[in-house]
């Protein structure tokens, strides 16, 4: 039995300052990224042709890195963004989109695996997210086999057997299910995989690479028209 105060949220007057600070940090990161992008765009017009070409290459790299960071965020529709980029830019973008997708999803996994469960538990308590708080508490206190059973209980019935027998296959399926943003999107799914401590890094890397490859490879070899 878990102690009641482990998941009981604190009063709002105690948790609100911490929430404001976290939102301020996130807002500052977003503002900084937009300011950097605007600065790069503003300086392109003042450059000579050769320097402008190099600057455009820099902007593409920054955009790919930004895309990888964005899809690492839970509840962001990673697959939909990737498809939109390939439709707009054509087959040449397909390998870059695939690499950025893999990097972004792995970033979410690493964050989930490295984040302090105590910190995460405290954040969910501050947000009064009781079910999420309870889930983190279970991960902290239960053995792996119980965590698998708990994960299976939270999935649709047709996916539940995969959670206990073929969890990496389940991960691949979830990444490709249309509308998986309702489950947290690719970033949320991989972050939860990391938090659960049930998915080994090597097998997770292989799973993500294989699960995200079909659409970019199809666009690369067959053209973006197959997505229209």
Coordinates of C-alpha atoms in Angstrom, one line a residue:
X1 CA 0.0 0.0 0.0
X2 CA 1.3 3.4 -0.9
X3 CA 1.2 6.2 1.7
X4 CA -1.6 8.7 0.9
X5 CA 0.7 11.7 1.1
X6 CA 2.9 10.2 -1.7
X7 CA 0.2 11.2 -4.3
X8 CA -1.9 13.8 -2.5
X9 CA -1.2 17.2 -4.3
X10 CA 0.0 20.1 -2.2
X11 CA -2.1 23.3 -1.8
X12 CA -2.0 25.6 -4.9
X13 CA -0.4 28.4 -3.0
X14 CA 2.7 26.2 -2.4
X15 CA 2.9 24.6 -5.9
X16 CA 2.0 27.7 -8.0
X17 CA 5.5 29.4 -7.7
X18 CA 7.2 26.3 -8.9
X19 CA 4.8 26.0 -11.8
X20 CA 5.4 29.6 -12.8
X21 CA 9.2 29.1 -12.7
X22 CA 9.0 26.0 -15.0
X23 CA 6.7 27.8 -17.4
X24 CA 9.1 30.8 -17.5
X25 CA 12.0 28.5 -18.3
X26 CA 10.1 26.9 -21.2
X27 CA 8.9 30.2 -22.5
X28 CA 12.4 31.6 -22.4
X29 CA 13.7 28.6 -24.4
X30 CA 11.0 29.1 -27.1
X31 CA 11.6 32.8 -27.3
X32 CA 15.4 32.3 -27.6
X33 CA 14.9 29.8 -30.5
X34 CA 12.6 32.2 -32.4
X35 CA 14.9 35.1 -31.8
X36 CA 17.8 33.2 -33.2
X37 CA 15.9 32.1 -36.3
X38 CA 14.8 35.7 -36.9
X39 CA 18.3 36.9 -36.5
X40 CA 19.6 34.4 -39.1
X41 CA 16.9 35.4 -41.6
X42 CA 17.6 39.1 -41.1
X43 CA 21.3 38.7 -42.0
X44 CA 20.8 36.6 -45.1
X45 CA 19.9 39.6 -47.3
X46 CA 23.1 41.4 -46.4
X47 CA 25.4 38.6 -47.5
X48 CA 27.1 37.9 -50.8
X49 CA 26.1 34.9 -52.8
X50 CA 28.6 32.4 -51.5
X51 CA 28.1 33.5 -47.9
X52 CA 24.3 33.4 -48.4
X53 CA 24.5 29.8 -49.6
X54 CA 26.5 28.8 -46.5
X55 CA 24.0 30.7 -44.3
X56 CA 21.1 28.8 -45.9
X57 CA 22.9 25.5 -45.1
X58 CA 23.2 26.7 -41.5
X59 CA 19.5 27.5 -41.4
X60 CA 18.5 24.1 -42.8
X61 CA 20.7 22.4 -40.1
X62 CA 19.1 24.6 -37.4
X63 CA 15.6 23.8 -38.8
X64 CA 16.3 20.1 -38.7
X65 CA 17.7 20.3 -35.2
X66 CA 14.6 22.4 -34.1
X67 CA 12.3 19.8 -35.7
X68 CA 14.1 17.0 -33.7
X69 CA 13.7 19.0 -30.5
X70 CA 10.0 19.7 -31.3
X71 CA 9.0 16.1 -31.9
X72 CA 10.7 15.2 -28.6
X73 CA 7.9 17.1 -26.8
X74 CA 5.0 15.0 -25.7
X75 CA 1.7 15.4 -27.6
X76 CA 3.3 16.9 -30.7
X77 CA 2.2 15.0 -33.9
X78 CA 5.6 13.9 -35.1
X79 CA 4.4 11.8 -38.0
X80 CA 2.2 14.5 -39.4
X81 CA 5.0 17.1 -39.2
X82 CA 7.4 14.8 -40.9
X83 CA 4.9 14.1 -43.8
X84 CA 4.3 17.9 -44.2
X85 CA 8.0 18.6 -44.5
X86 CA 8.5 15.9 -47.1
X87 CA 5.5 17.1 -49.1
X88 CA 6.7 20.7 -49.1
X89 CA 10.4 20.1 -49.8
X90 CA 10.2 16.8 -51.8
X91 CA 12.2 13.6 -51.7
X92 CA 15.5 15.3 -51.0
X93 CA 14.3 16.1 -47.5
X94 CA 13.3 12.4 -46.7
X95 CA 16.6 11.2 -45.3
X96 CA 17.1 14.3 -43.2
X97 CA 13.6 14.1 -41.9
X98 CA 14.1 10.4 -41.0
X99 CA 17.4 11.2 -39.2
X100 CA 15.9 14.1 -37.3
X101 CA 12.8 12.0 -36.4
X102 CA 15.1 9.3 -34.9
X103 CA 17.2 11.8 -33.0
X104 CA 14.1 13.6 -31.7
X105 CA 12.4 10.4 -30.4
X106 CA 15.7 9.2 -28.9
X107 CA 16.1 12.6 -27.2
X108 CA 12.6 12.0 -25.6
X109 CA 13.7 8.5 -24.5
X110 CA 16.9 9.7 -23.0
X111 CA 15.1 12.5 -21.1
X112 CA 12.6 10.0 -19.8
X113 CA 15.4 7.6 -18.8
X114 CA 17.6 10.2 -17.1
X115 CA 14.9 12.4 -15.4
X116 CA 14.7 12.0 -11.7
X117 CA 11.6 10.1 -10.7
X118 CA 11.4 12.0 -7.5
X119 CA 11.4 15.3 -9.5
X120 CA 8.8 14.0 -11.9
X121 CA 6.7 12.7 -9.0
X122 CA 6.9 16.2 -7.4
X123 CA 6.0 18.0 -10.7
X124 CA 2.9 15.8 -11.2
X125 CA 1.9 16.4 -7.6
X126 CA 2.2 20.2 -8.1
X127 CA 0.1 19.9 -11.3
X128 CA -2.5 17.9 -9.3
X129 CA -2.2 15.1 -12.0
X130 CA -3.0 12.3 -9.6
X131 CA -3.0 9.4 -12.1
X132 CA 0.4 10.4 -13.5
X133 CA 1.7 10.8 -10.0
X134 CA 0.4 7.4 -9.1
X135 CA 2.1 5.9 -12.2
X136 CA 5.5 7.4 -11.3
X137 CA 5.1 6.1 -7.8
X138 CA 4.5 2.6 -9.1
X139 CA 7.5 2.8 -11.3
X140 CA 9.6 3.9 -8.3
X141 CA 8.4 1.1 -6.0
X142 CA 7.3 -1.9 -8.1
X143 CA 9.5 -4.6 -9.7
X144 CA 9.7 -4.7 -13.5
X145 CA 7.2 -7.5 -14.0
X146 CA 4.6 -5.6 -12.1
X147 CA 5.3 -2.5 -14.2
X148 CA 4.7 -4.5 -17.3
X149 CA 1.4 -5.7 -15.9
X150 CA 0.4 -2.1 -15.1
X151 CA 1.4 -0.9 -18.5
X152 CA -0.6 -3.7 -20.1
X153 CA -3.7 -2.6 -18.1
X154 CA -3.5 1.0 -19.5
X155 CA -3.4 -0.1 -23.2
X156 CA -6.2 -1.1 -25.5
X157 CA -7.1 -4.7 -25.2
X158 CA -5.7 -5.7 -28.6
X159 CA -2.3 -4.2 -27.7
X160 CA -2.1 -5.6 -24.1
X161 CA -0.5 -8.9 -25.1
X162 CA 2.3 -7.1 -26.9
X163 CA 3.1 -5.1 -23.8
X164 CA 4.0 -8.2 -21.8
X165 CA 5.4 -10.5 -24.6
X166 CA 6.7 -8.2 -27.3
X167 CA 7.1 -4.8 -25.9
X168 CA 9.5 -3.5 -28.6
X169 CA 7.0 -4.6 -31.3
X170 CA 4.3 -2.7 -29.3
X171 CA 6.6 0.4 -29.3
X172 CA 6.9 0.2 -33.1
X173 CA 3.1 -0.2 -33.5
X174 CA 2.4 2.8 -31.2
X175 CA 4.8 5.0 -33.2
X176 CA 2.9 4.2 -36.4
X177 CA -0.7 4.2 -35.2
X178 CA -2.6 7.1 -36.8
X179 CA -3.6 9.7 -34.3
X180 CA -1.1 8.5 -31.7
X181 CA -0.9 12.1 -30.5
X182 CA -3.8 11.1 -28.2
X183 CA -1.4 8.7 -26.5
X184 CA 1.3 11.4 -26.2
X185 CA 2.6 11.5 -29.7
X186 CA 6.0 10.0 -30.6
X187 CA 7.8 12.1 -28.0
X188 CA 5.4 11.2 -25.2
X189 CA 5.5 7.5 -26.1
X190 CA 9.3 7.4 -26.1
X191 CA 9.5 9.5 -23.0
X192 CA 7.2 7.1 -21.1
X193 CA 9.3 4.2 -22.4
X194 CA 12.4 5.8 -20.8
X195 CA 10.6 6.6 -17.6
X196 CA 9.3 3.1 -17.3
X197 CA 12.9 1.7 -17.2
X198 CA 11.6 -1.3 -19.2
X199 CA 13.2 -0.6 -22.6
X200 CA 17.0 -1.2 -23.1
X201 CA 18.8 1.6 -25.0
X202 CA 20.2 -0.6 -27.8
X203 CA 16.9 -2.3 -28.6
X204 CA 15.0 1.0 -28.4
X205 CA 17.4 2.6 -30.9
X206 CA 16.9 -0.3 -33.3
X207 CA 13.1 -0.2 -32.9
X208 CA 12.9 3.5 -33.5
X209 CA 15.1 3.3 -36.6
X210 CA 13.1 0.5 -38.1
X211 CA 9.6 1.9 -37.1
X212 CA 10.2 5.4 -38.5
X213 CA 12.0 4.3 -41.8
X214 CA 9.2 3.1 -44.1
X215 CA 7.6 6.4 -45.0
X216 CA 10.8 8.4 -45.5
X217 CA 12.3 5.6 -47.6
X218 CA 9.2 5.4 -49.7
X219 CA 9.3 9.1 -50.4
X220 CA 13.0 9.1 -51.1
X221 CA 12.7 6.3 -53.7
X222 CA 9.2 6.9 -55.1
X223 CA 8.7 10.7 -54.6
X224 CA 6.4 12.8 -52.4
X225 CA 3.4 12.3 -54.6
X226 CA 2.7 9.0 -52.8
X227 CA 1.7 11.0 -49.7
X228 CA -0.9 13.2 -51.6

